[in-house]
Tab-separated table of C-alpha atoms in Angstrom:
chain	number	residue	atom	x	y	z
S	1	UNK	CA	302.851	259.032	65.319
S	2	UNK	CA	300.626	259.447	67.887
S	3	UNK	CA	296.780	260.763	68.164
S	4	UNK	CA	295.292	263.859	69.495
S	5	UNK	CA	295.593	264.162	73.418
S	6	UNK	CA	291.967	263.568	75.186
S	7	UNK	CA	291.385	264.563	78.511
S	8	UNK	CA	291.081	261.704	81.213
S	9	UNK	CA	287.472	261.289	81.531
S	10	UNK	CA	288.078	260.440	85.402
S	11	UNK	CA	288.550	264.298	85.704
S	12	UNK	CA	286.380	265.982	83.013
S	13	UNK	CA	283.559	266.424	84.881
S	14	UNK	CA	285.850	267.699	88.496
S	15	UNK	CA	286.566	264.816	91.041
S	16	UNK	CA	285.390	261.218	92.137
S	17	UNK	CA	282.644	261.164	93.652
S	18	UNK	CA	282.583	259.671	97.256
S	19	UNK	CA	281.105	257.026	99.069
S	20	UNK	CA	278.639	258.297	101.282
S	21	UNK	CA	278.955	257.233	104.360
S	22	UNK	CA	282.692	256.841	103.901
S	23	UNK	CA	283.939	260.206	102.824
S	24	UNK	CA	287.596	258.803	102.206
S	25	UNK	CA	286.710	256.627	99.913
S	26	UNK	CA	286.138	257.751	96.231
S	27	UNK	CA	283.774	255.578	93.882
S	28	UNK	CA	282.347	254.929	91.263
S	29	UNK	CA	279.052	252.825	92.207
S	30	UNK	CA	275.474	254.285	93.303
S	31	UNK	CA	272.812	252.958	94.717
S	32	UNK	CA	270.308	252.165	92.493
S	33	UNK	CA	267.489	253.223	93.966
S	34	UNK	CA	268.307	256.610	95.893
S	35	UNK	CA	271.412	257.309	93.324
S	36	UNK	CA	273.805	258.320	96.415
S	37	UNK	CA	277.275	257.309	96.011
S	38	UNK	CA	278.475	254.591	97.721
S	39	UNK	CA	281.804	251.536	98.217
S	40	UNK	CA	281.012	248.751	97.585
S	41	UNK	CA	281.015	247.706	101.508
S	42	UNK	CA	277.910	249.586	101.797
S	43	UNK	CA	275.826	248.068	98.879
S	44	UNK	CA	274.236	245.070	98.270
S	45	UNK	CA	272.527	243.244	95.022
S	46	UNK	CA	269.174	243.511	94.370
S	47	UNK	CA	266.131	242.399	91.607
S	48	UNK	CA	267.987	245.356	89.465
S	49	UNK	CA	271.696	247.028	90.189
S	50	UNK	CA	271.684	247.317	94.311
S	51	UNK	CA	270.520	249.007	97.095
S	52	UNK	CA	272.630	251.296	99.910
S	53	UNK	CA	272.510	250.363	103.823
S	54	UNK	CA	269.825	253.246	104.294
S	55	UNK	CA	267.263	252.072	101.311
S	56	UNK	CA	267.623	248.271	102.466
S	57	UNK	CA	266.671	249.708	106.294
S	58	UNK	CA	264.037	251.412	104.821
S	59	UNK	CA	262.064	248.142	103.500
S	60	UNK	CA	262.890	246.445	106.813
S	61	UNK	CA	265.224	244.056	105.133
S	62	UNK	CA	268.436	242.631	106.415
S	63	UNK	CA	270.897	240.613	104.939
S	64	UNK	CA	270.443	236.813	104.832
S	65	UNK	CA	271.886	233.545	103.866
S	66	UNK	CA	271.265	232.508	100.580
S	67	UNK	CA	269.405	229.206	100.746
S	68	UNK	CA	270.323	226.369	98.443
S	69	UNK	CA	268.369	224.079	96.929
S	70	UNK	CA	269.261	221.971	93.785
S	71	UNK	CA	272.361	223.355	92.406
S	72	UNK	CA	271.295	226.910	92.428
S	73	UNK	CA	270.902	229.466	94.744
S	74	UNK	CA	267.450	230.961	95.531
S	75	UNK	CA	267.278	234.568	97.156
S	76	UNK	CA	264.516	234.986	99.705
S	77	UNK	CA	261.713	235.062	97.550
S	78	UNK	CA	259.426	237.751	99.088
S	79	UNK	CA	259.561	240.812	101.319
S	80	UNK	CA	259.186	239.784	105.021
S	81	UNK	CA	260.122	240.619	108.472
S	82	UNK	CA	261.552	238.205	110.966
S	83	UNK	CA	264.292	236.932	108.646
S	84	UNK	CA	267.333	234.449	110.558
S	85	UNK	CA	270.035	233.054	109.499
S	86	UNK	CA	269.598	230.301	110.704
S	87	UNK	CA	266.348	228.189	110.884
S	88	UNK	CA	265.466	228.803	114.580
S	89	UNK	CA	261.428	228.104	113.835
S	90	UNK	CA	262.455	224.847	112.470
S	91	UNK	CA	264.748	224.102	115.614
S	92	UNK	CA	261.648	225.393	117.532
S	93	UNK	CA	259.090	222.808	115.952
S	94	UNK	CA	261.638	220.149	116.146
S	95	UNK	CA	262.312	220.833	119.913
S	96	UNK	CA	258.270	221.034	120.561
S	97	UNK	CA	257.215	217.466	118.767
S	98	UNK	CA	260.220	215.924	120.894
S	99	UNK	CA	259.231	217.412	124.049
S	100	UNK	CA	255.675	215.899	123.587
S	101	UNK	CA	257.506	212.856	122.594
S	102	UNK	CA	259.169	212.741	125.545
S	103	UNK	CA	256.112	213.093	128.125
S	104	UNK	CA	254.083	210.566	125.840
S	105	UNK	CA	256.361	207.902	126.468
S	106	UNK	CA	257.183	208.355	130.459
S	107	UNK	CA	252.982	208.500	130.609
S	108	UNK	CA	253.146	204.954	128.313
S	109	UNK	CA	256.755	203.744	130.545
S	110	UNK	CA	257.549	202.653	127.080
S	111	UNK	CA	256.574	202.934	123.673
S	112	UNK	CA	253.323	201.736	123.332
S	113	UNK	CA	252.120	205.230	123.204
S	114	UNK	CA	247.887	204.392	123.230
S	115	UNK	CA	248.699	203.987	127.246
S	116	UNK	CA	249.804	207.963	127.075
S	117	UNK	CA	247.146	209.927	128.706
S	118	UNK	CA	248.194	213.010	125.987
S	119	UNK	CA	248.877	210.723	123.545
S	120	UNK	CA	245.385	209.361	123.534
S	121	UNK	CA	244.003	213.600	124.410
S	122	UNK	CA	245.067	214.284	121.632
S	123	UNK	CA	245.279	211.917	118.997
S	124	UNK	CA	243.168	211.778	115.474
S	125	UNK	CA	240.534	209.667	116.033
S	126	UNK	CA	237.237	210.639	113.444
S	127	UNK	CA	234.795	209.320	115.906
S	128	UNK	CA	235.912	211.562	118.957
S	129	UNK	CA	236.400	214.573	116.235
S	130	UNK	CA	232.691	213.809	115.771
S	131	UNK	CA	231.973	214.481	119.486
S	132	UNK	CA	233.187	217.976	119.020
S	133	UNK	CA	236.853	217.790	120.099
S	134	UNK	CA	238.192	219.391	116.977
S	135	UNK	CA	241.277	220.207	118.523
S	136	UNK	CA	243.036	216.819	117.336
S	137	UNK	CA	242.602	218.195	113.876
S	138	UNK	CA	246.230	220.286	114.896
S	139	UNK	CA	246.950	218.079	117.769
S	140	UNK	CA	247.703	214.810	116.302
S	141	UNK	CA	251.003	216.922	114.103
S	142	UNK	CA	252.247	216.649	116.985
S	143	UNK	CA	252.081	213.228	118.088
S	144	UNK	CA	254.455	210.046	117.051
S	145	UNK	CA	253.924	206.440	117.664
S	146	UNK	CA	257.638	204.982	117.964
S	147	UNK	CA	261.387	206.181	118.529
S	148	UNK	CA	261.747	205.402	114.379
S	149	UNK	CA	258.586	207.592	113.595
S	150	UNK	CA	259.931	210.779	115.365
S	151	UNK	CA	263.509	210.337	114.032
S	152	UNK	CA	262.396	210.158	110.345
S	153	UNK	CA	259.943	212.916	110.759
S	154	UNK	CA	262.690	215.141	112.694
S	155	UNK	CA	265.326	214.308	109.860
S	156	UNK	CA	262.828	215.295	107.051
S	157	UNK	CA	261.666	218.602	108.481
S	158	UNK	CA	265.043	219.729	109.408
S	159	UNK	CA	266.316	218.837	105.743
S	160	UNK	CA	263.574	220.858	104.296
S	161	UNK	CA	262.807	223.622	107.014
S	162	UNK	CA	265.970	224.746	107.099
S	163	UNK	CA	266.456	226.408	103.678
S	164	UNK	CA	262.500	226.927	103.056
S	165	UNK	CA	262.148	229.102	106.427
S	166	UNK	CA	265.329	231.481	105.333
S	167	UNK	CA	263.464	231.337	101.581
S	168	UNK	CA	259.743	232.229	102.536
S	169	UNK	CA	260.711	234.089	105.910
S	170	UNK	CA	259.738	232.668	109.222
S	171	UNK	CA	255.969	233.716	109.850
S	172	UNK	CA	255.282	232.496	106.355
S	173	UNK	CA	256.547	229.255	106.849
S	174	UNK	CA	255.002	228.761	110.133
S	175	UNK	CA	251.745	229.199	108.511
S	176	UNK	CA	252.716	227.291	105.520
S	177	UNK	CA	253.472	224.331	108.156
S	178	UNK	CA	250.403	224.926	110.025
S	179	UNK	CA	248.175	225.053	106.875
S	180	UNK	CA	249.779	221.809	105.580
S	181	UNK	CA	249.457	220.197	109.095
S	182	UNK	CA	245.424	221.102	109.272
S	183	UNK	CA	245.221	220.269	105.698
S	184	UNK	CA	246.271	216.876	106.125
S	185	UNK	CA	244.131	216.051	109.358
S	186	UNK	CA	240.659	217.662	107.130
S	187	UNK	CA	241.984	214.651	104.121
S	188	UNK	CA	241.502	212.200	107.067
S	189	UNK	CA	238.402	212.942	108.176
S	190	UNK	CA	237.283	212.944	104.333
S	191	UNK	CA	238.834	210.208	103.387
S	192	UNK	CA	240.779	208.151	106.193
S	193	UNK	CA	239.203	204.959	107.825
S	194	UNK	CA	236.347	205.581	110.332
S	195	UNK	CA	238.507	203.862	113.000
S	196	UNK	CA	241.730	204.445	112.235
S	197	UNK	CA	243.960	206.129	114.859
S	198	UNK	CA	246.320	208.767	113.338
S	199	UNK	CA	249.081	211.042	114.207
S	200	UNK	CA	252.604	212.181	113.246
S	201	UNK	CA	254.040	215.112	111.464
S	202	UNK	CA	253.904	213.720	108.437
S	203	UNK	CA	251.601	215.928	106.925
S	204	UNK	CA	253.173	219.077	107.753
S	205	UNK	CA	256.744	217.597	106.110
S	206	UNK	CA	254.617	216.670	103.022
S	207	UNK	CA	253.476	220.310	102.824
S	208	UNK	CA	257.004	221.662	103.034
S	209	UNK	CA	257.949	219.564	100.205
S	210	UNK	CA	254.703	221.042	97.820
S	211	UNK	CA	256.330	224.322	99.308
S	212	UNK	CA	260.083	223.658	98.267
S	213	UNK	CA	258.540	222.484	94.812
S	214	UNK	CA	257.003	225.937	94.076
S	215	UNK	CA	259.755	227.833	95.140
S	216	UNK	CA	261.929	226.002	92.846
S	217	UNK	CA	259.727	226.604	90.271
S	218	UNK	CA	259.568	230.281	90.654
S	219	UNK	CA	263.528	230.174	90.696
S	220	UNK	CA	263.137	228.557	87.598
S	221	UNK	CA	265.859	225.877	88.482
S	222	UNK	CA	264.782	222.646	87.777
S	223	UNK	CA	262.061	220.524	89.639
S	224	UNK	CA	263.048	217.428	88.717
S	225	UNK	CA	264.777	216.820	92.220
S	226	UNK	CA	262.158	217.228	93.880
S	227	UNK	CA	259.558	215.632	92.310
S	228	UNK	CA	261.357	212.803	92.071
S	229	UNK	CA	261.440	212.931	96.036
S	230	UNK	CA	257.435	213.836	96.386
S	231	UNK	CA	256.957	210.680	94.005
S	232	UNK	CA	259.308	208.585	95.986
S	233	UNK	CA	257.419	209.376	98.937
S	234	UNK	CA	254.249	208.627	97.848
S	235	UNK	CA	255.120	205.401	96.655
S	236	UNK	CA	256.406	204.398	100.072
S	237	UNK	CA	253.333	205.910	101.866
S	238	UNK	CA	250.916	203.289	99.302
S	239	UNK	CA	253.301	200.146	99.970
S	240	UNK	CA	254.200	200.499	103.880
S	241	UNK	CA	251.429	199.510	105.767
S	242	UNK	CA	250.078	202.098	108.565
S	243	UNK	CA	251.264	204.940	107.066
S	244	UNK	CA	248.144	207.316	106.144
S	245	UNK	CA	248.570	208.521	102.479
S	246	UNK	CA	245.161	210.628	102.475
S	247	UNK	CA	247.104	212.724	105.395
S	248	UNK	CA	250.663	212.781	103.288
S	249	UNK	CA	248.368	214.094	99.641
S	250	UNK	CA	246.404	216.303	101.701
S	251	UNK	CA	249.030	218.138	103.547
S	252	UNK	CA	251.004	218.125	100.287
S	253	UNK	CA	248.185	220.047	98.465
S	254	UNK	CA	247.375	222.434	101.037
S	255	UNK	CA	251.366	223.128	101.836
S	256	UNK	CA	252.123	223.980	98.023
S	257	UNK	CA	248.641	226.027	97.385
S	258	UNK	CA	249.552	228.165	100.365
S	259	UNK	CA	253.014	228.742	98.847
S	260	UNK	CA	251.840	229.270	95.320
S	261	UNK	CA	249.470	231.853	97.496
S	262	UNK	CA	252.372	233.616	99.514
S	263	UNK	CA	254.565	233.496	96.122
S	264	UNK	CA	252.563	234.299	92.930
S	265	UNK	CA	249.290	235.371	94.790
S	266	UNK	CA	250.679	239.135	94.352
S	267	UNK	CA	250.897	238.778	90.523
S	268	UNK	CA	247.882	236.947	89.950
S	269	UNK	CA	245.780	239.247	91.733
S	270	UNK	CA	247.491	242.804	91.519
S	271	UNK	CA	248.160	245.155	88.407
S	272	UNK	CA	251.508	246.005	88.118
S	273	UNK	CA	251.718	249.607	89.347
S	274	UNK	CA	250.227	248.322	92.732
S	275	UNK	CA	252.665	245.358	93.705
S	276	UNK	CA	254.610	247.033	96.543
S	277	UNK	CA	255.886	244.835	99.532
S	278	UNK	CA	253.311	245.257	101.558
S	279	UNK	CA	250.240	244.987	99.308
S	280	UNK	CA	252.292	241.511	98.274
S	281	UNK	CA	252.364	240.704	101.761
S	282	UNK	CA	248.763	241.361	102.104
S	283	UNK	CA	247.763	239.489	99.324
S	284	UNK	CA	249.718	236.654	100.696
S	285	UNK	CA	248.620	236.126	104.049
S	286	UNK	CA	244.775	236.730	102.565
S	287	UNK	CA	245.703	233.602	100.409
S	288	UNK	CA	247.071	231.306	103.155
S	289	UNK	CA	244.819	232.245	105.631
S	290	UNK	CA	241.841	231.770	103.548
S	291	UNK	CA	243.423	227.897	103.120
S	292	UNK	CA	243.788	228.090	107.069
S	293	UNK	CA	240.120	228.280	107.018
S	294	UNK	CA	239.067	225.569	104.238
S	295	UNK	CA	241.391	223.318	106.124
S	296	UNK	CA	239.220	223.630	109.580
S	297	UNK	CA	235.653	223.989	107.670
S	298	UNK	CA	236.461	220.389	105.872
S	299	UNK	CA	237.836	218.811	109.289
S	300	UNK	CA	235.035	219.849	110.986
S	301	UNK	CA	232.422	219.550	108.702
S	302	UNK	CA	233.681	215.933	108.152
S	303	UNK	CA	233.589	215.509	111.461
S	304	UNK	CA	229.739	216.938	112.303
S	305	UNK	CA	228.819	214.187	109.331
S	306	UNK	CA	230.052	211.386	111.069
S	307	UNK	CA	228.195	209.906	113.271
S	308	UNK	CA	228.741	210.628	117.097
S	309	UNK	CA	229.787	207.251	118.847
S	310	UNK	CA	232.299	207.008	121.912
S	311	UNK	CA	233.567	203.932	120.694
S	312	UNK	CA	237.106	202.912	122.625
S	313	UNK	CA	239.907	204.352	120.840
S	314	UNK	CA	242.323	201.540	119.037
C-alpha cells in the first residue's frame, strides 16, 4: 500500500533557480545579503550565511588566508583595505632593521656597534633625548647591538607578524608596531637608567605579542598559549642582564591597548545601529592614534624633565 502522490517540491513553484553569474548552472544557494542566486563558486562565508562576488567587492574586501594561531582558525578580525596573503609589511620591517644592521656594522668594521656613526645618531640615550633629539624615541627600534640580537628579534617578529598582519590588516598592524615601538622608548625615559644606552626591536615584538593576546581573546580560543609565552619572556628579560624590561612592559602595554582599540573600540564606543565598517574603522584608528600621541607626549615630556647634559654616550 502506498501513500497519496505529492508533487516534487523541486518543481512546485516552476524551475531552479540559477546562479547568477553562471546562467547554466541551477542552484539552490543565495547570497545572504543581496538574496541573488548564486553556485557555490561564487559565494563565500561570512559573520551570517555568505556573501556573492559583487556584495564582497562592494565592502572592498577580498579573499584572504585564514591565519592560525593556537589550534583554531581566526578570520580577519575587522574590515580593512590593503589585505595580502602573505605578510609583505612584516618582510618589509624585517628587510629595513637588517639593512640598518648592515651599514651599522661596516661603519663599526665589526660588531662593536657604539663605533657606528648611525648607530650612535640614533641610539636611545635619555640624556641626548633631553637635548631635544626626540627622534631616537622611534630610532633606536631600529637599532641592534650584535649578530645574536638581530637574529632573535628577526625570528620573533616574523613568527608573530606573519599571522597578526593577515588578522588586523596591514595599516593596522603597522601602527600597532609603531605604537608599541614608541611606547616602549616613552617606558625608558620614565623608567630606564639615566645612562643606559638602549636599542633593539624588542619593544615593538613585545607589542605584537599584547596584540596576538587580544585577538585570541576576541576569537575566544584559548589564551593560555600565549600568556604562557608573554610570561616566559618576561622572566628572561628580569634574569638576563642588559636586556631593558621597562622597554619589553611598555611596548607590551601600548601594543595590546592599541589592539583592544582597533578590535573592541567599535563596540565600546558605538550603539549598535551605527557600527558599519567604516565608522569601526574610524573609531579604531581614533583609538590607536590617540596612543600614538601619549606614547610621544611621555617620551618627550620625560625627556624635557631630565636634565640637559652632553655627557659621552656609553
Amino acid at each position: 500500500m502506498t501513500g497519496p502522490a505529492y508533487p516534487d517540491p523541486r518543481y512546485a513553484a516552476g524551475p531552479p533557480a540559477v546562479c547568477y553569474r553562471h546562467p547554466d548552472r541551477p542552484t539552490g544557494l543565495s547570497c545572504s545579503r543581496c538574496g541573488r542566486p548564486a553556485c557555490p563558486e561564487c559565494l563565500r562565508p561570512a559573520a551570517v550565511g555568505q556573501h556573492c562576488l559583487d556584495c564582497l567587492r562592494a565592502d572592498g574586501m577580498q579573499r584572504t588566508t585564514v591565519p592560525q594561531f593556537g589550534d583554531r582558525g581566526i578570520r580577519p578580525m575587522v574590515a580593512k583595505p590593503l589585505v595580502a596573503s602573505r605578510p609583505y609589511a612584516t618582510y618589509g620591517l624585517i628587510a629595513v632593521n637588517v639593512v640598518i644592521f648592515v651599514i651599522c656594522a661596516l661603519q663599526a668594521r665589526g660588531v662593536d656597534m657604539l663605533r657606528s656613526q648611525l648607530f650612535v645618531d640614533w641610539a636611545l640615550y635619555k640624556p641626548w633625548v633631553a637635548d631635544g633629539e626626540y627622534w631616537r624615541l622611534l630610532t633606536a627600534g631600529f637599532l641592534h647591538f650584535s649578530v645574536t640580537h638581530i637574529a632573535v628579534n628577526m625570528l620573533s617578529l616574523y613568527i608573530l607578524g606573519r599571522d597578526l598582519e593577515i588578522a588586523i590588516g596591514i595599516p593596522r598592524y603597522l601602527g600597532v608596531y609603531l605604537t608599541a615601538l614608541l611606547g616602549g622608548s616613552a617606558a625608558v625615559m620614565v623608567l630606564g637608567a639615566d645612562n643606559g644606552v638602549n636599542a633593539g626591536a624588542s619593544g615593538a615584538i613585545y607589542g605584537l605579542m599584547g596584540a596576538v593576546l587580544v585577538v585570541v581573546i576576541k576569537a575566544r580560543a584559548s589564551p593560555t598559549p600565549v600568556i604562557t609565552i608573554i610570561v616566559l619572556n618576561l622572566v628572561l628579560s628580569v634574569t638576563i642582564p642588559g636586556i631593558s624590561l621597562f622597554a619589553h612592559v611598555g611596548g607590551l602595554v601600548f601594543g595590546a591597548a592599541a589592539t583592544a582599540g582597533i578590535i573592541f573600540g567599535p563596540q565600546w564606543v558605538l550603539a549598535p545601529e551605527r557600527r558599519t565598517a567604516a565608522a569601526a574603522s574610524r573609531v579604531g584608528w581614533i583609538a590607536m592614534i590617540g596612543l600614538l600621541v601619549i606614547a610621544v607626549v611621555i617620551g618627550v615630556g620625560a625627556g624635557l624633565a631630565f636634565p640637559s647634559s652632553r655627557i659621552p654616550l656609553g
